[in-house]
């Protein structure tokens, strides 16, 4: 399907959640939260792939304490975490110190990230996908929620971003855009057979 929204008309919004766009003989229902989530996540992953080797030294290293099982989990995956662009080392008993991070993480909330990171101790391996999935959750928290007021400028910006990417699903797998054709609507009203 052609998801070029540049020439489309914004018909309106439904339930303060769905943006309705008309393009030729189709209506597109865009879930504003899923779309924004997907766009943030894609932007993050693209930047992460480009910048994970560009490190930012922290002015004050981030030191955190962990329980024994968490220590084992991190210690067993230390090299994988380093491969993802984090300079991390053991720092005393049941503590770790992060002194460098990929550039885009320089201003993140480390407490939240570490808590999220340690939430899944049954994960078999830590790799770039594991870390990006953890960050998808953070991206979702930052996204425009259903019910948030969006200005016309916000909607136009979202349409432009949708044109610039091929995002059709949010990080949780929910669809971003649903298409409904004029033909399908006319069938409802028995205008066509």
CSV table of C-alpha atoms in Angstrom, one decimal:
chain,number,residue,atom,x,y,z
A,1,UNK,CA,0.0,0.0,0.0
A,2,UNK,CA,1.1,3.6,-0.7
A,3,UNK,CA,1.3,5.3,2.7
A,4,UNK,CA,2.4,8.7,1.3
A,5,UNK,CA,0.3,11.1,3.3
A,6,UNK,CA,1.8,14.3,2.0
A,7,UNK,CA,-1.2,14.9,-0.3
A,8,UNK,CA,-3.8,13.6,2.1
A,9,UNK,CA,-6.6,15.4,3.9
A,10,UNK,CA,-7.0,15.2,7.6
A,11,UNK,CA,-10.7,14.6,8.0
A,12,UNK,CA,-10.6,14.7,11.8
A,13,UNK,CA,-10.1,12.7,15.0
A,14,UNK,CA,-12.3,10.1,16.6
A,15,UNK,CA,-12.4,9.3,20.3
A,16,UNK,CA,-9.4,11.6,20.8
A,17,UNK,CA,-7.3,8.6,19.8
A,18,UNK,CA,-7.5,8.0,16.1
A,19,UNK,CA,-6.6,10.5,13.4
A,20,UNK,CA,-8.7,10.0,10.2
A,21,UNK,CA,-7.0,10.8,7.0
A,22,UNK,CA,-8.5,10.6,3.5
A,23,UNK,CA,-6.4,9.9,0.5
A,24,UNK,CA,-8.1,9.3,-2.9
A,25,UNK,CA,-10.7,6.5,-2.3
A,26,UNK,CA,-9.4,5.4,1.0
A,27,UNK,CA,-9.8,6.4,4.7
A,28,UNK,CA,-6.8,5.7,7.0
A,29,UNK,CA,-7.3,5.5,10.7
A,30,UNK,CA,-4.0,6.2,12.5
A,31,UNK,CA,-3.7,5.3,16.1
A,32,UNK,CA,-1.8,8.4,17.4
A,33,UNK,CA,-0.2,6.6,20.3
A,34,UNK,CA,0.9,3.5,18.4
A,35,UNK,CA,2.2,5.8,15.6
A,36,UNK,CA,4.2,8.0,17.9
A,37,UNK,CA,5.5,5.0,19.8
A,38,UNK,CA,6.7,3.3,16.6
A,39,UNK,CA,8.3,6.5,15.3
A,40,UNK,CA,10.2,7.1,18.6
A,41,UNK,CA,11.3,3.5,18.7
A,42,UNK,CA,12.5,3.5,15.1
A,43,UNK,CA,14.3,6.8,15.6
A,44,UNK,CA,16.0,5.3,18.7
A,45,UNK,CA,17.0,2.1,17.0
A,46,UNK,CA,18.4,4.0,13.9
A,47,UNK,CA,20.4,6.4,16.1
A,48,UNK,CA,21.5,3.5,18.4
A,49,UNK,CA,22.8,1.6,15.4
A,50,UNK,CA,24.7,4.6,14.2
A,51,UNK,CA,26.0,5.9,17.5
A,52,UNK,CA,26.5,2.9,19.8
A,53,UNK,CA,30.2,3.2,19.1
A,54,UNK,CA,30.3,6.9,19.9
A,55,UNK,CA,30.6,7.0,23.6
A,56,UNK,CA,30.0,9.7,26.1
A,57,UNK,CA,32.0,9.7,29.3
A,58,UNK,CA,29.8,10.4,32.3
A,59,UNK,CA,31.0,13.3,34.4
A,60,UNK,CA,30.0,11.3,37.5
A,61,UNK,CA,30.1,7.5,36.9
A,62,UNK,CA,26.8,5.8,37.7
A,63,UNK,CA,27.2,3.3,40.5
A,64,UNK,CA,24.4,0.9,41.4
A,65,UNK,CA,24.0,-1.9,43.9
A,66,UNK,CA,22.3,-5.2,43.1
A,67,UNK,CA,21.1,-8.4,44.8
A,68,UNK,CA,23.1,-11.6,44.4
A,69,UNK,CA,21.1,-13.1,41.5
A,70,UNK,CA,21.2,-9.7,39.7
A,71,UNK,CA,25.0,-9.5,40.2
A,72,UNK,CA,25.3,-13.0,38.6
A,73,UNK,CA,23.1,-12.0,35.7
A,74,UNK,CA,25.2,-8.8,34.9
A,75,UNK,CA,28.6,-10.5,35.6
A,76,UNK,CA,27.7,-13.3,33.2
A,77,UNK,CA,26.7,-10.8,30.5
A,78,UNK,CA,29.4,-8.1,31.1
A,79,UNK,CA,31.0,-8.5,27.6
A,80,UNK,CA,27.6,-8.4,25.8
A,81,UNK,CA,26.7,-5.2,27.7
A,82,UNK,CA,30.1,-3.7,26.7
A,83,UNK,CA,29.5,-4.7,23.1
A,84,UNK,CA,26.3,-2.6,23.2
A,85,UNK,CA,28.4,0.5,24.0
A,86,UNK,CA,28.4,0.6,27.8
A,87,UNK,CA,31.6,0.8,29.8
A,88,UNK,CA,30.7,-1.2,32.9
A,89,UNK,CA,32.8,-2.9,35.5
A,90,UNK,CA,32.3,-4.5,38.9
A,91,UNK,CA,32.7,-2.0,41.7
A,92,UNK,CA,33.0,-3.7,45.1
A,93,UNK,CA,30.7,-6.3,46.4
A,94,UNK,CA,27.4,-6.5,44.5
A,95,UNK,CA,27.9,-3.1,42.8
A,96,UNK,CA,28.7,-2.0,39.3
A,97,UNK,CA,30.0,1.2,37.9
A,98,UNK,CA,29.0,2.6,34.4
A,99,UNK,CA,31.5,5.2,33.3
A,100,UNK,CA,30.7,5.5,29.5
A,101,UNK,CA,27.5,5.0,27.6
A,102,UNK,CA,26.4,5.3,23.9
A,103,UNK,CA,26.0,9.0,23.1
A,104,UNK,CA,22.2,8.9,23.1
A,105,UNK,CA,22.0,7.5,26.6
A,106,UNK,CA,24.0,10.4,28.1
A,107,UNK,CA,20.9,12.1,29.6
A,108,UNK,CA,18.8,9.1,30.4
A,109,UNK,CA,17.4,8.2,33.9
A,110,UNK,CA,19.8,5.4,34.9
A,111,UNK,CA,17.7,4.3,37.9
A,112,UNK,CA,14.7,3.6,35.7
A,113,UNK,CA,16.8,1.9,33.0
A,114,UNK,CA,18.6,-0.4,35.4
A,115,UNK,CA,15.3,-1.4,37.1
A,116,UNK,CA,13.8,-2.1,33.7
A,117,UNK,CA,16.9,-4.0,32.6
A,118,UNK,CA,16.9,-6.2,35.7
A,119,UNK,CA,13.2,-6.9,35.5
A,120,UNK,CA,13.8,-9.9,33.2
A,121,UNK,CA,16.4,-12.1,34.9
A,122,UNK,CA,15.3,-15.1,33.0
A,123,UNK,CA,16.5,-13.6,29.7
A,124,UNK,CA,18.9,-16.1,28.1
A,125,UNK,CA,21.2,-13.5,26.6
A,126,UNK,CA,21.8,-9.8,26.5
A,127,UNK,CA,22.4,-8.4,23.0
A,128,UNK,CA,21.5,-5.3,21.0
A,129,UNK,CA,17.9,-6.6,20.6
A,130,UNK,CA,17.5,-7.2,24.3
A,131,UNK,CA,18.7,-3.7,25.1
A,132,UNK,CA,16.5,-2.1,22.3
A,133,UNK,CA,13.5,-4.0,23.5
A,134,UNK,CA,14.1,-2.6,27.0
A,135,UNK,CA,14.3,0.8,25.5
A,136,UNK,CA,11.1,0.3,23.5
A,137,UNK,CA,9.3,0.3,26.9
A,138,UNK,CA,10.9,3.7,27.7
A,139,UNK,CA,10.0,5.0,24.3
A,140,UNK,CA,6.4,3.9,24.8
A,141,UNK,CA,6.2,5.9,28.1
A,142,UNK,CA,7.4,9.0,26.3
A,143,UNK,CA,4.9,8.7,23.4
A,144,UNK,CA,1.8,10.7,23.0
A,145,UNK,CA,-1.0,8.8,24.8
A,146,UNK,CA,-4.5,8.1,23.5
A,147,UNK,CA,-6.6,11.0,24.6
A,148,UNK,CA,-3.8,13.6,24.5
A,149,UNK,CA,-4.8,16.7,22.6
A,150,UNK,CA,-2.9,17.0,19.3
A,151,UNK,CA,-2.8,20.3,17.4
A,152,UNK,CA,-3.1,20.5,13.6
A,153,UNK,CA,0.7,21.0,13.6
A,154,UNK,CA,1.2,17.9,15.7
A,155,UNK,CA,-0.9,15.9,13.2
A,156,UNK,CA,0.9,17.3,10.2
A,157,UNK,CA,4.2,16.5,11.8
A,158,UNK,CA,3.1,12.9,12.5
A,159,UNK,CA,1.9,12.5,8.9
A,160,UNK,CA,5.3,13.7,7.6
A,161,UNK,CA,7.1,11.3,9.9
A,162,UNK,CA,4.8,8.5,8.7
A,163,UNK,CA,5.8,9.4,5.1
A,164,UNK,CA,9.5,9.3,6.0
A,165,UNK,CA,9.4,5.8,7.6
A,166,UNK,CA,7.9,2.4,6.8
A,167,UNK,CA,6.5,1.9,10.3
A,168,UNK,CA,3.2,0.0,10.2
A,169,UNK,CA,3.4,-1.5,13.7
A,170,UNK,CA,4.3,-0.2,17.1
A,171,UNK,CA,7.0,-1.9,19.2
A,172,UNK,CA,4.4,-4.1,20.8
A,173,UNK,CA,3.2,-5.3,17.4
A,174,UNK,CA,-0.1,-3.3,17.3
A,175,UNK,CA,-1.0,-1.8,13.9
A,176,UNK,CA,-0.4,1.9,13.5
A,177,UNK,CA,-2.6,2.4,10.4
A,178,UNK,CA,-5.8,0.7,9.3
A,179,UNK,CA,-7.2,1.4,5.8
A,180,UNK,CA,-10.8,1.4,4.9
A,181,UNK,CA,-11.8,1.8,1.2
A,182,UNK,CA,-14.7,3.8,-0.2
A,183,UNK,CA,-15.9,0.6,-1.8
A,184,UNK,CA,-16.2,-1.2,1.6
A,185,UNK,CA,-18.1,1.8,3.0
A,186,UNK,CA,-20.4,1.8,0.0
A,187,UNK,CA,-21.1,-1.9,0.5
A,188,UNK,CA,-22.3,-1.1,4.0
A,189,UNK,CA,-24.9,1.3,2.6
A,190,UNK,CA,-25.8,-1.1,-0.2
A,191,UNK,CA,-24.7,1.5,-2.8
A,192,UNK,CA,-22.7,-1.2,-4.5
A,193,UNK,CA,-23.2,-5.0,-4.6
